[in-house]
JSON list of C-alpha atoms in Angstrom, two decimals:
[
{"chain": "A", "resi": 1, "resn": "MET", "atom": "CA", "xyz": [62.80, 104.23, 73.20]},
{"chain": "A", "resi": 2, "resn": "SER", "atom": "CA", "xyz": [63.37, 103.11, 69.61]},
{"chain": "A", "resi": 3, "resn": "ARG", "atom": "CA", "xyz": [67.16, 103.09, 70.18]},
{"chain": "A", "resi": 4, "resn": "LEU", "atom": "CA", "xyz": [66.65, 100.61, 73.02]},
{"chain": "A", "resi": 5, "resn": "ARG", "atom": "CA", "xyz": [64.68, 98.31, 70.72]},
{"chain": "A", "resi": 6, "resn": "ILE", "atom": "CA", "xyz": [67.41, 98.54, 68.10]},
{"chain": "A", "resi": 7, "resn": "SER", "atom": "CA", "xyz": [70.13, 97.61, 70.58]},
{"chain": "A", "resi": 8, "resn": "ARG", "atom": "CA", "xyz": [68.15, 94.67, 71.94]},
{"chain": "A", "resi": 9, "resn": "ALA", "atom": "CA", "xyz": [67.42, 93.42, 68.44]},
{"chain": "A", "resi": 10, "resn": "TRP", "atom": "CA", "xyz": [71.09, 93.77, 67.54]},
{"chain": "A", "resi": 11, "resn": "ILE", "atom": "CA", "xyz": [72.13, 91.66, 70.52]},
{"chain": "A", "resi": 12, "resn": "ARG", "atom": "CA", "xyz": [69.51, 89.04, 69.66]},
{"chain": "A", "resi": 13, "resn": "ARG", "atom": "CA", "xyz": [70.78, 88.85, 66.09]},
{"chain": "A", "resi": 14, "resn": "HIS", "atom": "CA", "xyz": [74.45, 88.67, 67.17]},
{"chain": "A", "resi": 15, "resn": "PRO", "atom": "CA", "xyz": [74.56, 86.88, 70.55]},
{"chain": "A", "resi": 16, "resn": "ARG", "atom": "CA", "xyz": [78.22, 85.87, 70.26]},
{"chain": "A", "resi": 17, "resn": "VAL", "atom": "CA", "xyz": [79.32, 89.45, 69.68]},
{"chain": "A", "resi": 18, "resn": "GLY", "atom": "CA", "xyz": [77.18, 90.56, 72.61]},
{"chain": "A", "resi": 19, "resn": "LEU", "atom": "CA", "xyz": [78.83, 87.97, 74.86]},
{"chain": "A", "resi": 20, "resn": "ALA", "atom": "CA", "xyz": [82.26, 88.96, 73.59]},
{"chain": "A", "resi": 21, "resn": "LEU", "atom": "CA", "xyz": [81.54, 92.59, 74.47]},
{"chain": "A", "resi": 22, "resn": "LEU", "atom": "CA", "xyz": [80.26, 91.57, 77.89]},
{"chain": "A", "resi": 23, "resn": "TYR", "atom": "CA", "xyz": [83.36, 89.47, 78.56]},
{"chain": "A", "resi": 24, "resn": "ALA", "atom": "CA", "xyz": [85.60, 92.30, 77.35]},
{"chain": "A", "resi": 25, "resn": "ILE", "atom": "CA", "xyz": [83.90, 94.97, 79.48]},
{"chain": "A", "resi": 26, "resn": "SER", "atom": "CA", "xyz": [83.54, 92.99, 82.73]},
{"chain": "A", "resi": 27, "resn": "PRO", "atom": "CA", "xyz": [87.28, 92.73, 83.52]},
{"chain": "A", "resi": 28, "resn": "LEU", "atom": "CA", "xyz": [87.70, 96.43, 82.76]},
{"chain": "A", "resi": 29, "resn": "MET", "atom": "CA", "xyz": [84.95, 97.32, 85.23]},
{"chain": "A", "resi": 30, "resn": "PHE", "atom": "CA", "xyz": [86.53, 95.02, 87.84]},
{"chain": "A", "resi": 31, "resn": "ALA", "atom": "CA", "xyz": [89.94, 96.59, 87.25]},
{"chain": "A", "resi": 32, "resn": "GLN", "atom": "CA", "xyz": [88.45, 100.06, 87.68]},
{"chain": "A", "resi": 33, "resn": "VAL", "atom": "CA", "xyz": [86.96, 99.10, 91.05]},
{"chain": "A", "resi": 34, "resn": "VAL", "atom": "CA", "xyz": [90.28, 97.60, 92.20]},
{"chain": "A", "resi": 35, "resn": "LEU", "atom": "CA", "xyz": [92.21, 100.69, 91.09]},
{"chain": "A", "resi": 36, "resn": "ASP", "atom": "CA", "xyz": [89.75, 102.98, 92.89]},
{"chain": "A", "resi": 37, "resn": "CYS", "atom": "CA", "xyz": [90.19, 100.96, 96.09]},
{"chain": "A", "resi": 38, "resn": "LEU", "atom": "CA", "xyz": [93.99, 101.06, 95.81]},
{"chain": "A", "resi": 39, "resn": "HIS", "atom": "CA", "xyz": [93.92, 104.82, 95.21]},
{"chain": "A", "resi": 40, "resn": "LYS", "atom": "CA", "xyz": [91.76, 105.34, 98.30]},
{"chain": "A", "resi": 41, "resn": "MET", "atom": "CA", "xyz": [94.10, 103.19, 100.38]},
{"chain": "A", "resi": 42, "resn": "LYS", "atom": "CA", "xyz": [97.09, 105.21, 99.13]},
{"chain": "A", "resi": 43, "resn": "GLU", "atom": "CA", "xyz": [95.43, 108.49, 100.12]},
{"chain": "A", "resi": 44, "resn": "GLU", "atom": "CA", "xyz": [94.64, 107.17, 103.60]},
{"chain": "A", "resi": 45, "resn": "ALA", "atom": "CA", "xyz": [98.20, 105.91, 104.03]},
{"chain": "A", "resi": 46, "resn": "ARG", "atom": "CA", "xyz": [99.61, 109.29, 103.04]},
{"chain": "A", "resi": 47, "resn": "SER", "atom": "CA", "xyz": [97.44, 111.13, 105.55]},
{"chain": "A", "resi": 48, "resn": "SER", "atom": "CA", "xyz": [98.35, 108.59, 108.24]},
{"chain": "A", "resi": 49, "resn": "TRP", "atom": "CA", "xyz": [102.07, 109.02, 107.55]},
{"chain": "A", "resi": 50, "resn": "ALA", "atom": "CA", "xyz": [101.67, 112.79, 107.69]},
{"chain": "A", "resi": 51, "resn": "ASP", "atom": "CA", "xyz": [99.95, 112.53, 111.08]},
{"chain": "A", "resi": 52, "resn": "ASN", "atom": "CA", "xyz": [102.59, 110.14, 112.38]},
{"chain": "A", "resi": 53, "resn": "TRP", "atom": "CA", "xyz": [105.40, 112.41, 111.16]},
{"chain": "A", "resi": 54, "resn": "GLY", "atom": "CA", "xyz": [103.90, 115.30, 113.12]},
{"chain": "A", "resi": 55, "resn": "LEU", "atom": "CA", "xyz": [103.68, 113.14, 116.25]},
{"chain": "A", "resi": 56, "resn": "PHE", "atom": "CA", "xyz": [107.27, 112.00, 115.75]},
{"chain": "A", "resi": 57, "resn": "GLN", "atom": "CA", "xyz": [108.51, 115.58, 115.49]},
{"chain": "A", "resi": 58, "resn": "ASP", "atom": "CA", "xyz": [106.61, 116.56, 118.65]},
{"chain": "A", "resi": 59, "resn": "ALA", "atom": "CA", "xyz": [108.07, 113.61, 120.58]},
{"chain": "A", "resi": 60, "resn": "ARG", "atom": "CA", "xyz": [111.58, 114.36, 119.29]},
{"chain": "A", "resi": 61, "resn": "ASP", "atom": "CA", "xyz": [111.30, 118.00, 120.31]},
{"chain": "A", "resi": 62, "resn": "SER", "atom": "CA", "xyz": [110.07, 117.13, 123.79]},
{"chain": "A", "resi": 63, "resn": "ILE", "atom": "CA", "xyz": [112.89, 114.61, 124.28]},
{"chain": "A", "resi": 64, "resn": "LEU", "atom": "CA", "xyz": [115.50, 117.11, 123.10]},
{"chain": "A", "resi": 65, "resn": "SER", "atom": "CA", "xyz": [114.15, 119.81, 125.41]},
{"chain": "A", "resi": 66, "resn": "TYR", "atom": "CA", "xyz": [114.19, 117.32, 128.32]},
{"chain": "A", "resi": 67, "resn": "ILE", "atom": "CA", "xyz": [117.82, 116.45, 127.57]},
{"chain": "A", "resi": 68, "resn": "ARG", "atom": "CA", "xyz": [118.78, 120.12, 127.30]},
{"chain": "A", "resi": 69, "resn": "ARG", "atom": "CA", "xyz": [117.08, 120.89, 130.62]},
{"chain": "A", "resi": 70, "resn": "GLY", "atom": "CA", "xyz": [118.97, 118.03, 132.27]},
{"chain": "A", "resi": 71, "resn": "LYS", "atom": "CA", "xyz": [122.29, 119.28, 130.90]},
{"chain": "A", "resi": 72, "resn": "ASP", "atom": "CA", "xyz": [121.55, 122.83, 132.04]},
{"chain": "A", "resi": 73, "resn": "GLU", "atom": "CA", "xyz": [120.70, 121.67, 135.57]},
{"chain": "A", "resi": 74, "resn": "THR", "atom": "CA", "xyz": [123.91, 119.66, 135.95]},
{"chain": "A", "resi": 75, "resn": "ARG", "atom": "CA", "xyz": [126.13, 122.64, 135.05]}
]
């Protein structure tokens, strides 16, 4: 509890330094939130691409098997 009183008294004695610290920390916190959001979006995009790649391979395989069946029937 006494540490809290010391920090409040320090900010009251040096308001400009307190504001400078606040202005220095605020953009860093904002940047951290933005980076977290971008990281989450990147993870979701990777999983989506992985799912789409699996669907693409399945579709390709079914088309190739359909073509092969058609060629075998015409012979």
